[in-house]
Amino acid sequence: MTVPRRERGSDGPRKAFSVRTTAYGMGAVALLICGGGFMVRTAWEGACRHPAAVVPVAALGAAGILLLYLRRPRRRPRGGPGPLAEAVHELFDPPQESSAPAPGPFERPQGDDIARTAVLTEPETAEPAQEVEDYADLDADGFEDAIAALCERDGCSDVQVVGGAGDLGADVIATAPDGRRLVVQCKRYGPNTKVGSQDLQRFGGTCYAVHEAEIAVCVTTSEYTAPALEYAEQCAILCLDGAALADWDEGTSPPPWQTEVGL
């Protein structure tokens, strides 16, 4: 039977017994015991004379015991890194993620990756654009967007929706196919509300002077009053009511910028 040979530890050969070192050690222990007993006796006598001093003394004692407990040496495998070395290693050398190469663009996924790849690479189908069935059902913002879409559909460029607070009468601004500047006022009214002359007067006072319109158009889902149409004819403002808007949308009538206005 062969007995395996044990390797010598990293501590080296064991030190020889020393009488002097042992005497010094026992003397130090005796001093600690005597000093500790004296300190305990002094503290007890002081506590008896001054009971209020017991609490801070006890707190200091507890703090000292806790400090000694925290500073006690921890056992770790021989030859392994200490806690300070481990902390420095984690600080300057954080764990790295897996460096496995990603599959190339022409590599086929295997196993369960096929199902996941199929789900991730499934093409998204764009929702078809919804056609407007009734412009009167839109809100004010939606109506302006719909008119801008009609202008863009029929060849206008640089179409912008500028309606809102402080628009000064312009809701849609664009460039007509022939290069003229188009300014549109949108009036989404109910069937019982007509566009009056005051509405067109406010638009006529800004469309040319402020917005530099070369084509001024007012579009409504309702109708116009007779005075409003008279003012529009005098100021060369094209007026489209609900019926004319439907014809423009369906393509049965030309866009408003192709309509001549009689002065």
Short mmCIF file of C-alpha atoms in Angstrom, two decimals:
data_model
loop_
_atom_site.label_atom_id
_atom_site.label_comp_id
_atom_site.label_asym_id
_atom_site.label_seq_id
_atom_site.Cartn_x
_atom_site.Cartn_y
_atom_site.Cartn_z
CA MET A 1 0.00 0.00 0.00
CA THR A 2 1.45 3.32 -1.09
CA VAL A 3 0.89 6.32 1.15
CA PRO A 4 0.57 9.54 -0.86
CA ARG A 5 3.13 12.13 0.01
CA ARG A 6 1.68 15.36 1.40
CA GLU A 7 2.99 18.61 0.02
CA ARG A 8 4.35 21.13 2.49
CA GLY A 9 2.10 24.08 3.02
CA SER A 10 2.95 27.60 2.08
CA ASP A 11 3.65 28.44 5.75
CA GLY A 12 7.08 26.78 5.58
CA PRO A 13 8.72 24.81 8.43
CA ARG A 14 7.23 25.09 11.90
CA LYS A 15 9.11 27.47 14.23
CA ALA A 16 11.02 26.12 17.27
CA PHE A 17 9.68 26.62 20.81
CA SER A 18 11.02 29.82 22.54
CA VAL A 19 10.93 30.31 26.35
CA ARG A 20 11.40 34.05 26.05
CA THR A 21 8.50 34.49 23.67
CA THR A 22 6.26 32.37 25.86
CA ALA A 23 7.17 34.40 28.96
CA TYR A 24 6.44 37.65 27.18
CA GLY A 25 3.10 36.32 26.05
CA MET A 26 2.05 35.19 29.51
CA GLY A 27 3.12 38.56 30.96
CA ALA A 28 1.00 40.38 28.40
CA VAL A 29 -1.99 38.20 29.21
CA ALA A 30 -1.54 38.88 32.93
CA LEU A 31 -1.37 42.64 32.32
CA LEU A 32 -4.55 42.49 30.22
CA ILE A 33 -6.38 40.55 32.92
CA CYS A 34 -5.26 42.87 35.71
CA GLY A 35 -5.91 45.99 33.70
CA GLY A 36 -9.31 44.74 32.61
CA GLY A 37 -10.27 43.88 36.18
CA PHE A 38 -9.18 47.28 37.40
CA MET A 39 -11.15 49.02 34.68
CA VAL A 40 -14.25 46.97 35.43
CA ARG A 41 -13.95 47.70 39.18
CA THR A 42 -13.46 51.43 38.56
CA ALA A 43 -16.43 51.50 36.20
CA TRP A 44 -18.60 49.66 38.72
CA GLU A 45 -17.73 52.03 41.55
CA GLY A 46 -18.32 55.02 39.30
CA ALA A 47 -21.68 53.63 38.22
CA CYS A 48 -22.69 53.16 41.86
CA ARG A 49 -21.79 56.76 42.67
CA HIS A 50 -23.20 58.15 39.42
CA PRO A 51 -25.98 55.90 38.05
CA ALA A 52 -26.54 58.29 35.13
CA ALA A 53 -23.11 57.41 33.76
CA VAL A 54 -24.05 53.73 33.28
CA VAL A 55 -25.76 54.33 29.93
CA PRO A 56 -22.84 56.02 28.08
CA VAL A 57 -20.35 53.55 29.56
CA ALA A 58 -22.49 50.62 28.44
CA ALA A 59 -22.85 52.17 24.98
CA LEU A 60 -19.09 52.61 24.68
CA GLY A 61 -18.56 49.05 25.78
CA ALA A 62 -21.05 47.71 23.25
CA ALA A 63 -19.45 49.81 20.52
CA GLY A 64 -16.04 48.44 21.38
CA ILE A 65 -17.28 44.84 21.31
CA LEU A 66 -18.97 45.45 17.94
CA LEU A 67 -15.79 47.00 16.54
CA LEU A 68 -13.72 44.04 17.65
CA TYR A 69 -16.27 41.68 16.09
CA LEU A 70 -16.18 43.50 12.77
CA ARG A 71 -12.40 43.62 12.70
CA ARG A 72 -11.95 39.95 13.50
CA PRO A 73 -9.97 38.04 10.88
CA ARG A 74 -12.11 35.89 8.61
CA ARG A 75 -10.99 32.47 7.56
CA ARG A 76 -10.54 32.01 3.85
CA PRO A 77 -8.90 29.35 1.72
CA ARG A 78 -5.15 29.33 2.02
CA GLY A 79 -3.51 31.13 -0.83
CA GLY A 80 -6.79 32.76 -2.01
CA PRO A 81 -7.31 36.49 -2.43
CA GLY A 82 -8.33 38.52 0.64
CA PRO A 83 -11.47 40.66 0.86
CA LEU A 84 -9.59 43.81 -0.16
CA ALA A 85 -8.15 42.09 -3.20
CA GLU A 86 -11.59 40.75 -4.16
CA ALA A 87 -13.13 44.25 -3.86
CA VAL A 88 -10.40 45.78 -6.02
CA HIS A 89 -10.82 42.99 -8.56
CA GLU A 90 -14.57 43.56 -8.82
CA LEU A 91 -14.05 47.35 -9.12
CA PHE A 92 -11.46 47.33 -11.90
CA ASP A 93 -12.34 44.04 -13.60
CA PRO A 94 -16.17 43.72 -13.70
CA PRO A 95 -17.65 40.46 -14.95
CA GLN A 96 -17.81 40.36 -18.71
CA GLU A 97 -20.80 39.22 -20.71
CA SER A 98 -20.63 36.13 -22.76
CA SER A 99 -18.43 36.68 -25.80
CA ALA A 100 -20.09 34.01 -27.91
CA PRO A 101 -20.18 35.21 -31.54
CA ALA A 102 -23.55 36.23 -32.86
CA PRO A 103 -24.88 34.17 -35.74
CA GLY A 104 -23.98 35.60 -39.13
CA PRO A 105 -26.56 37.00 -41.49
CA PHE A 106 -26.62 33.80 -43.53
CA GLU A 107 -26.51 31.26 -40.68
CA ARG A 108 -29.66 29.30 -40.08
CA PRO A 109 -31.04 29.34 -36.51
CA GLN A 110 -31.36 25.96 -34.87
CA GLY A 111 -33.81 24.45 -32.44
CA ASP A 112 -36.10 26.80 -30.58
CA ASP A 113 -34.34 29.81 -32.16
CA ILE A 114 -36.32 29.15 -35.35
CA ALA A 115 -39.64 29.95 -33.69
CA ARG A 116 -38.27 33.01 -31.91
CA THR A 117 -36.65 34.29 -35.11
CA ALA A 118 -39.88 33.80 -37.00
CA VAL A 119 -41.76 35.87 -34.43
CA LEU A 120 -39.15 38.65 -34.34
CA THR A 121 -38.72 38.94 -38.10
CA GLU A 122 -42.36 38.74 -39.05
CA PRO A 123 -43.01 41.80 -41.26
CA GLU A 124 -45.41 44.35 -39.92
CA THR A 125 -48.30 45.11 -42.21
CA ALA A 126 -49.15 48.79 -42.46
CA GLU A 127 -52.71 49.68 -41.71
CA PRO A 128 -54.53 50.93 -44.79
CA ALA A 129 -55.43 54.59 -44.81
CA GLN A 130 -58.99 55.15 -43.76
CA GLU A 131 -61.12 57.10 -46.19
CA VAL A 132 -63.22 59.95 -44.87
CA GLU A 133 -66.89 59.11 -45.25
CA ASP A 134 -68.28 62.34 -43.82
CA TYR A 135 -66.17 65.43 -43.13
CA ALA A 136 -68.84 66.69 -40.75
CA ASP A 137 -68.04 63.84 -38.37
CA LEU A 138 -64.46 65.10 -37.89
CA ASP A 139 -63.39 67.54 -35.21
CA ALA A 140 -61.76 70.85 -36.10
CA ASP A 141 -58.20 69.46 -36.12
CA GLY A 142 -59.21 66.39 -38.07
CA PHE A 143 -61.00 68.52 -40.65
CA GLU A 144 -57.88 70.66 -41.19
CA ASP A 145 -55.76 67.53 -41.59
CA ALA A 146 -58.23 66.12 -44.13
CA ILE A 147 -58.15 69.31 -46.22
CA ALA A 148 -54.34 69.30 -46.14
CA ALA A 149 -54.40 65.68 -47.33
CA LEU A 150 -56.64 66.64 -50.26
CA CYS A 151 -54.26 69.44 -51.26
CA GLU A 152 -51.30 67.09 -51.15
CA ARG A 153 -53.19 64.42 -53.06
CA ASP A 154 -53.89 66.81 -55.93
CA GLY A 155 -50.29 67.94 -56.38
CA CYS A 156 -49.66 70.68 -53.82
CA SER A 157 -46.25 70.83 -52.17
CA ASP A 158 -44.98 72.26 -48.86
CA VAL A 159 -48.38 71.55 -47.29
CA GLN A 160 -48.55 72.78 -43.69
CA VAL A 161 -51.39 72.74 -41.14
CA VAL A 162 -51.03 75.98 -39.20
CA GLY A 163 -54.49 76.29 -37.68
CA GLY A 164 -54.86 77.00 -33.98
CA ALA A 165 -54.58 79.90 -31.59
CA GLY A 166 -53.05 82.91 -33.32
CA ASP A 167 -53.35 81.47 -36.84
CA LEU A 168 -54.71 84.81 -38.13
CA GLY A 169 -57.29 83.12 -40.30
CA ALA A 170 -55.04 80.55 -42.03
CA ASP A 171 -55.49 76.86 -41.34
CA VAL A 172 -53.64 75.25 -44.27
CA ILE A 173 -50.81 76.79 -46.29
CA ALA A 174 -49.36 75.14 -49.38
CA THR A 175 -47.85 75.73 -52.79
CA ALA A 176 -50.16 74.93 -55.69
CA PRO A 177 -48.86 72.85 -58.61
CA ASP A 178 -48.48 76.03 -60.70
CA GLY A 179 -46.28 77.62 -57.97
CA ARG A 180 -48.82 80.01 -56.46
CA ARG A 181 -49.16 80.34 -52.70
CA LEU A 182 -52.36 78.71 -51.41
CA VAL A 183 -54.01 79.77 -48.13
CA VAL A 184 -57.06 77.83 -46.90
CA GLN A 185 -59.52 78.68 -44.15
CA CYS A 186 -61.38 75.62 -42.76
CA LYS A 187 -64.85 75.99 -41.22
CA ARG A 188 -66.26 72.75 -39.84
CA TYR A 189 -69.83 73.78 -39.04
CA GLY A 190 -72.96 71.80 -38.41
CA PRO A 191 -75.78 71.63 -40.97
CA ASN A 192 -77.72 74.37 -39.17
CA THR A 193 -74.82 76.84 -38.99
CA LYS A 194 -73.78 78.81 -42.06
CA VAL A 195 -70.57 80.71 -42.69
CA GLY A 196 -71.40 84.41 -42.42
CA SER A 197 -69.88 87.51 -43.94
CA GLN A 198 -68.01 88.32 -40.70
CA ASP A 199 -66.12 85.03 -40.94
CA LEU A 200 -65.02 85.82 -44.47
CA GLN A 201 -64.19 89.43 -43.62
CA ARG A 202 -61.76 88.27 -40.93
CA PHE A 203 -60.20 85.83 -43.39
CA GLY A 204 -60.10 88.39 -46.20
CA GLY A 205 -58.32 90.90 -43.96
CA THR A 206 -55.37 88.56 -43.33
CA CYS A 207 -55.09 86.09 -46.19
CA TYR A 208 -53.55 88.59 -48.61
CA ALA A 209 -51.94 91.18 -46.34
CA VAL A 210 -50.50 88.81 -43.69
CA HIS A 211 -50.16 85.41 -45.38
CA GLU A 212 -49.41 86.79 -48.88
CA ALA A 213 -51.91 84.47 -50.48
CA GLU A 214 -52.15 84.22 -54.25
CA ILE A 215 -55.07 81.80 -53.96
CA ALA A 216 -57.46 82.22 -51.01
CA VAL A 217 -59.92 79.39 -50.34
CA CYS A 218 -62.56 78.90 -47.65
CA VAL A 219 -63.86 75.34 -47.18
CA THR A 220 -66.82 74.41 -44.98
CA THR A 221 -68.94 71.37 -44.27
CA SER A 222 -72.02 73.60 -44.23
CA GLU A 223 -73.18 76.49 -46.48
CA TYR A 224 -72.58 80.23 -46.86
CA THR A 225 -74.93 83.12 -46.37
CA ALA A 226 -75.70 85.37 -49.33
CA PRO A 227 -73.75 88.37 -47.89
CA ALA A 228 -70.77 86.07 -47.31
CA LEU A 229 -70.77 84.94 -50.95
CA GLU A 230 -71.02 88.56 -52.12
CA TYR A 231 -68.02 89.57 -50.01
CA ALA A 232 -66.06 86.53 -51.21
CA GLU A 233 -66.72 87.45 -54.83
CA GLN A 234 -65.49 91.01 -54.23
CA CYS A 235 -62.28 89.81 -52.51
CA ALA A 236 -61.57 86.90 -54.91
CA ILE A 237 -62.01 84.25 -52.20
CA LEU A 238 -62.98 80.78 -53.44
CA CYS A 239 -65.81 79.32 -51.37
CA LEU A 240 -66.47 75.55 -51.17
CA ASP A 241 -69.55 74.36 -49.32
CA GLY A 242 -70.29 70.78 -48.22
CA ALA A 243 -71.47 69.67 -51.67
CA ALA A 244 -68.47 71.18 -53.47
CA LEU A 245 -66.13 69.59 -50.91
CA ALA A 246 -67.67 66.18 -51.59
CA ASP A 247 -67.19 66.65 -55.34
CA TRP A 248 -63.56 67.65 -54.79
CA ASP A 249 -63.00 64.63 -52.58
CA GLU A 250 -64.57 62.25 -55.12
CA GLY A 251 -62.69 63.83 -58.02
CA THR A 252 -65.81 64.82 -59.92
CA SER A 253 -64.78 68.50 -59.82
CA PRO A 254 -61.33 70.08 -60.18
CA PRO A 255 -59.37 71.35 -57.18
CA PRO A 256 -60.29 74.88 -56.09
CA TRP A 257 -57.05 76.47 -57.34
CA GLN A 258 -58.07 75.43 -60.87
CA THR A 259 -61.31 77.38 -60.59
CA GLU A 260 -61.41 80.91 -61.94
CA VAL A 261 -63.10 83.54 -59.79
CA GLY A 262 -65.08 86.16 -61.51
CA LEU A 263 -64.40 89.64 -60.20
#
